[in-house]
JSON list of C-alpha atoms in Angstrom, two decimals:
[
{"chain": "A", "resi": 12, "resn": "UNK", "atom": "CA", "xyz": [3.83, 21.47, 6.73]},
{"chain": "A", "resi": 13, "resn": "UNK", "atom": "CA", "xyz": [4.39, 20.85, 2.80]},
{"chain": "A", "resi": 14, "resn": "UNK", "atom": "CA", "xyz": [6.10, 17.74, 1.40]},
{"chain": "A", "resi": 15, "resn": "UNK", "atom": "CA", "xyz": [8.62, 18.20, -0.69]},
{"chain": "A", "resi": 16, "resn": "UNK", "atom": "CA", "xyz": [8.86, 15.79, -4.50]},
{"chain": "A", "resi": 17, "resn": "UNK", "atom": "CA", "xyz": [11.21, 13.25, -2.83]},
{"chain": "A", "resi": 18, "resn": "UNK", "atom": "CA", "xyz": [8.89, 13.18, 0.08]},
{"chain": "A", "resi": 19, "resn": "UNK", "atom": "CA", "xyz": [5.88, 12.47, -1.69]},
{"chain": "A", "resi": 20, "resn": "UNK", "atom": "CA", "xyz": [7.29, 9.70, -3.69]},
{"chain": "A", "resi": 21, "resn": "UNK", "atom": "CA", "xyz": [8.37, 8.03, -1.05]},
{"chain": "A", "resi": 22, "resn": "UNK", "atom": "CA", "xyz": [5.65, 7.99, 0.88]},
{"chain": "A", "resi": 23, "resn": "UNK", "atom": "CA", "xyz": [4.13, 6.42, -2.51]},
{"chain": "A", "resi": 24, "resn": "UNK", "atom": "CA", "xyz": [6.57, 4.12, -3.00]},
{"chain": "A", "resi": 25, "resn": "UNK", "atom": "CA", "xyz": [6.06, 2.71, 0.75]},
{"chain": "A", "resi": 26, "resn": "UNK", "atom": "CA", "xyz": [2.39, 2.81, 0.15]},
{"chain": "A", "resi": 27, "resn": "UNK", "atom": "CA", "xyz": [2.30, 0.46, -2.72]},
{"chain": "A", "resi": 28, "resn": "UNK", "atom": "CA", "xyz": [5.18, -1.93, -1.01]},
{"chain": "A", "resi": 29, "resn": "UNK", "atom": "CA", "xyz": [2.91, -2.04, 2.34]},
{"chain": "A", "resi": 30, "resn": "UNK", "atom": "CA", "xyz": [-0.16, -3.08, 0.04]},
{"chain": "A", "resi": 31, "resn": "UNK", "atom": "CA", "xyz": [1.63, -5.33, -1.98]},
{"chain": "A", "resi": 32, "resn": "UNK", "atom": "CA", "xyz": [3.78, -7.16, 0.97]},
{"chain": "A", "resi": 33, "resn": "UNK", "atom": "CA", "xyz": [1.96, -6.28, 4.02]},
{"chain": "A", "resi": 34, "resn": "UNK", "atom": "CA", "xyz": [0.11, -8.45, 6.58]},
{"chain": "A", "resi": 35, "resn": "UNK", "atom": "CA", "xyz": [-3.86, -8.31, 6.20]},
{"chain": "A", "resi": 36, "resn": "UNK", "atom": "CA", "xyz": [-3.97, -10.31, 9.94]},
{"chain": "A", "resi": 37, "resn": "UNK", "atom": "CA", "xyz": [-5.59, -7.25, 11.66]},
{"chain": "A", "resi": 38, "resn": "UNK", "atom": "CA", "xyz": [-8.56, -7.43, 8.67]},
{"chain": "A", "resi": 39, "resn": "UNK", "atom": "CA", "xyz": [-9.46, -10.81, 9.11]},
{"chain": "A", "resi": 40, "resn": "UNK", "atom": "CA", "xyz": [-9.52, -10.14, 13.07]},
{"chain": "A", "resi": 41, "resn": "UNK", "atom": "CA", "xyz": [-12.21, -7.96, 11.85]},
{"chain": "A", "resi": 42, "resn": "UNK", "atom": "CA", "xyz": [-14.12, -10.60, 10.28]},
{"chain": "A", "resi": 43, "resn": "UNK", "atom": "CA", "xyz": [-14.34, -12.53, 13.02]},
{"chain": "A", "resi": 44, "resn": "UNK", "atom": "CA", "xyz": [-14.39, -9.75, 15.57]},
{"chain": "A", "resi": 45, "resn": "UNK", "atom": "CA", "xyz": [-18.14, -10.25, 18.03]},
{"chain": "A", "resi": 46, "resn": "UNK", "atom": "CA", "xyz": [-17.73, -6.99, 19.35]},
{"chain": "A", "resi": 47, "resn": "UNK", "atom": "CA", "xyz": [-16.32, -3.74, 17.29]},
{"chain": "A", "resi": 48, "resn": "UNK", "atom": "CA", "xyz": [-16.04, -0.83, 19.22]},
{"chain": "A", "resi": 49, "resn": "UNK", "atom": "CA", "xyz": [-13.94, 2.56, 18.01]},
{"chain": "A", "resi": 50, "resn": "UNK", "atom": "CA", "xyz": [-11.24, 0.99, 20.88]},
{"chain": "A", "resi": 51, "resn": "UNK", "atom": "CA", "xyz": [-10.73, -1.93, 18.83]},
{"chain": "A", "resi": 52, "resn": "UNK", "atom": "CA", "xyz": [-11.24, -0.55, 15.41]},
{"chain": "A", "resi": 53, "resn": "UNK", "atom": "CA", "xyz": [-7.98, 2.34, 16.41]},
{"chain": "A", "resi": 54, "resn": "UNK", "atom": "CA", "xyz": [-5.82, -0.54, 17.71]},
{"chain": "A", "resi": 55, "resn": "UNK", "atom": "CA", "xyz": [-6.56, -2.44, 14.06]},
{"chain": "A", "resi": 56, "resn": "UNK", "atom": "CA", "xyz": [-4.12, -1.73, 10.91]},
{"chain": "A", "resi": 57, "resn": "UNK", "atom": "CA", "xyz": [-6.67, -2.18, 8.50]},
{"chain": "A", "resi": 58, "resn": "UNK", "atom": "CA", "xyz": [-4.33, -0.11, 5.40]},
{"chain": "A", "resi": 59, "resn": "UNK", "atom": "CA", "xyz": [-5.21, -2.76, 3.35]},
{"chain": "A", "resi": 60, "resn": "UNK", "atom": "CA", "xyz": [-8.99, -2.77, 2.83]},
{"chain": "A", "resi": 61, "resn": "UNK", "atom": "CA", "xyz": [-10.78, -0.78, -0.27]},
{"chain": "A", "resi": 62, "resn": "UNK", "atom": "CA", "xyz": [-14.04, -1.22, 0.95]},
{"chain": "A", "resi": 63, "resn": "UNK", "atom": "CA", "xyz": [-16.12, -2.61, 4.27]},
{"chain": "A", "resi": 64, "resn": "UNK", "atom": "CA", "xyz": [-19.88, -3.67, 3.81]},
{"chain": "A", "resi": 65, "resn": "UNK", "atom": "CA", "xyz": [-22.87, -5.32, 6.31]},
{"chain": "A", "resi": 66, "resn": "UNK", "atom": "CA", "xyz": [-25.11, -6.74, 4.01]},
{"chain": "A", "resi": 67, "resn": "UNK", "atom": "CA", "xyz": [-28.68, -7.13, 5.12]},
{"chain": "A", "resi": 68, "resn": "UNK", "atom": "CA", "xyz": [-28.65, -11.01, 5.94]},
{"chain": "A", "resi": 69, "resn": "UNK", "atom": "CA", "xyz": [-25.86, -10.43, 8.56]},
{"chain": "A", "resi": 70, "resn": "UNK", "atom": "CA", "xyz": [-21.82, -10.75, 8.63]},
{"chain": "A", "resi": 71, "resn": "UNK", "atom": "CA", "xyz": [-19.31, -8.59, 6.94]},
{"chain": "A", "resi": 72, "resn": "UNK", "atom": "CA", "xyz": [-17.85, -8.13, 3.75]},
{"chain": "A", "resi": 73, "resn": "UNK", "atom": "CA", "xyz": [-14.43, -6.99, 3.38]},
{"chain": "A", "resi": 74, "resn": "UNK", "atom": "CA", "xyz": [-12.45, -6.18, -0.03]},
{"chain": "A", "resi": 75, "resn": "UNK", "atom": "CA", "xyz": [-8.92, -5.18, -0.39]},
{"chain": "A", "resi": 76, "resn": "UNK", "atom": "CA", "xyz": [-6.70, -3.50, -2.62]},
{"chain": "A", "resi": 77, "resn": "UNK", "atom": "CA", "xyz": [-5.38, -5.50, -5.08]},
{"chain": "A", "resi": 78, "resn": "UNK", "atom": "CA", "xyz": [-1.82, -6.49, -4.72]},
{"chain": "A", "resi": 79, "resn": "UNK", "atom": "CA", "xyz": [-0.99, -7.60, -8.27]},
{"chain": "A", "resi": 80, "resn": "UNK", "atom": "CA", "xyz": [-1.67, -4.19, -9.49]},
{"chain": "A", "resi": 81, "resn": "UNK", "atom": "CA", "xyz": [0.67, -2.85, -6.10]},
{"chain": "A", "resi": 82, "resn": "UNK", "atom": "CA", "xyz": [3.13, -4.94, -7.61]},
{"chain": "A", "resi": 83, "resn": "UNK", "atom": "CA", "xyz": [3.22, -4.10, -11.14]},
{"chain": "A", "resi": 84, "resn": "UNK", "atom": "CA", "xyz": [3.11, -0.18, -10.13]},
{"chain": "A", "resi": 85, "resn": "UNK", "atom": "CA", "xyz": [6.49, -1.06, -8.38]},
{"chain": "A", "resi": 86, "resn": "UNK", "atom": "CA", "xyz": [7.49, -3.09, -11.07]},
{"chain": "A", "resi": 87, "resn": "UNK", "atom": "CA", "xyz": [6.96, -0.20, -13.48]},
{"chain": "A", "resi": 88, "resn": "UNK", "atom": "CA", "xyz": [8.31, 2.06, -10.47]},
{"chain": "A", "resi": 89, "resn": "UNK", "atom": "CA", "xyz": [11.95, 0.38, -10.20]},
{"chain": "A", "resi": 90, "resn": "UNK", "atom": "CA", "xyz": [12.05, -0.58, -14.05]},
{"chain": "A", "resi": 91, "resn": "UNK", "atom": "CA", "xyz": [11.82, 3.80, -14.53]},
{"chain": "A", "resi": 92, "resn": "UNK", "atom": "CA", "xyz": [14.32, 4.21, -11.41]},
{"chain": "A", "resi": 93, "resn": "UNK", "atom": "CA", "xyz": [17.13, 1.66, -12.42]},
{"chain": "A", "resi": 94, "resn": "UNK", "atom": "CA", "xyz": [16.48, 2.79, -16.31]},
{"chain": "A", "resi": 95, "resn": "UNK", "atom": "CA", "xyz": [17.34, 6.28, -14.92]},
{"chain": "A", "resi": 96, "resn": "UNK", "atom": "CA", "xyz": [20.28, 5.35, -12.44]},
{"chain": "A", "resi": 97, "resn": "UNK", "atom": "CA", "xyz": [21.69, 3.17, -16.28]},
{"chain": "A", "resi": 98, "resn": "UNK", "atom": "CA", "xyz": [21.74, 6.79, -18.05]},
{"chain": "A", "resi": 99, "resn": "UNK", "atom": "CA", "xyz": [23.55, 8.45, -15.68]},
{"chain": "A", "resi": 100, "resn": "UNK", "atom": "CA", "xyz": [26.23, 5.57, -15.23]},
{"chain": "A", "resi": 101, "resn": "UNK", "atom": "CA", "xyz": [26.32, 6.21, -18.75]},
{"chain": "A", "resi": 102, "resn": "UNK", "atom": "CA", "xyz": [26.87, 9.57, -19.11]},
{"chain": "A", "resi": 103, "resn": "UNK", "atom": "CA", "xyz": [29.18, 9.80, -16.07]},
{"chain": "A", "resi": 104, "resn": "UNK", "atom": "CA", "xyz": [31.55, 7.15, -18.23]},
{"chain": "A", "resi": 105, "resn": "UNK", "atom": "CA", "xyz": [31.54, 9.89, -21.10]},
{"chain": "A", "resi": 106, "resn": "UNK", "atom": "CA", "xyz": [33.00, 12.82, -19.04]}
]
């Protein structure tokens, strides 16, 4: 099944507000996690990491999307949308 525009956007538009306001508790249950088996790892929302390492001397090392950038891509997002929605009140004032 094929997305339409609208669809795709919002999906991307949910995307970036779940990275930039989301909970990360499920990733640092991972850090701390004895045991990790694919049971576990399903059950765990872990959206929110870019990148999971085990470095040589033991442990893990998690990174995660950054959520400044998430916000300023929303930021830029909604200025574009409400600039948009501004023209059209305007235009709708001319007819």
């Amino acid at each position: 099944m094929e997305h339409t525009e609208q669809e795709k956007q919002a999906k991307l538009v949910e995307g970036l507000e779940r990275l930039a306001f989301g909970n990360v508790t499920d990733a640092i249950k991972l850090l701390f996690c004895d045991e990790l088996n694919t049971r576990i790892l399903n059950k765990l929302d872990l959206f929110h990491i870019s990148e999971i390492k085990r470095p040589k001397g033991g442990g893990i090392e998690i990174k995660f999307y950054d959520r400044l950038k998430a916000l300023q891509c929303l930021q830029e997002l909604y200025k574009r949308f409400f600039r948009f929605l501004s023209c059209l009140g305007a235009r709708c004032e001319n007819i």
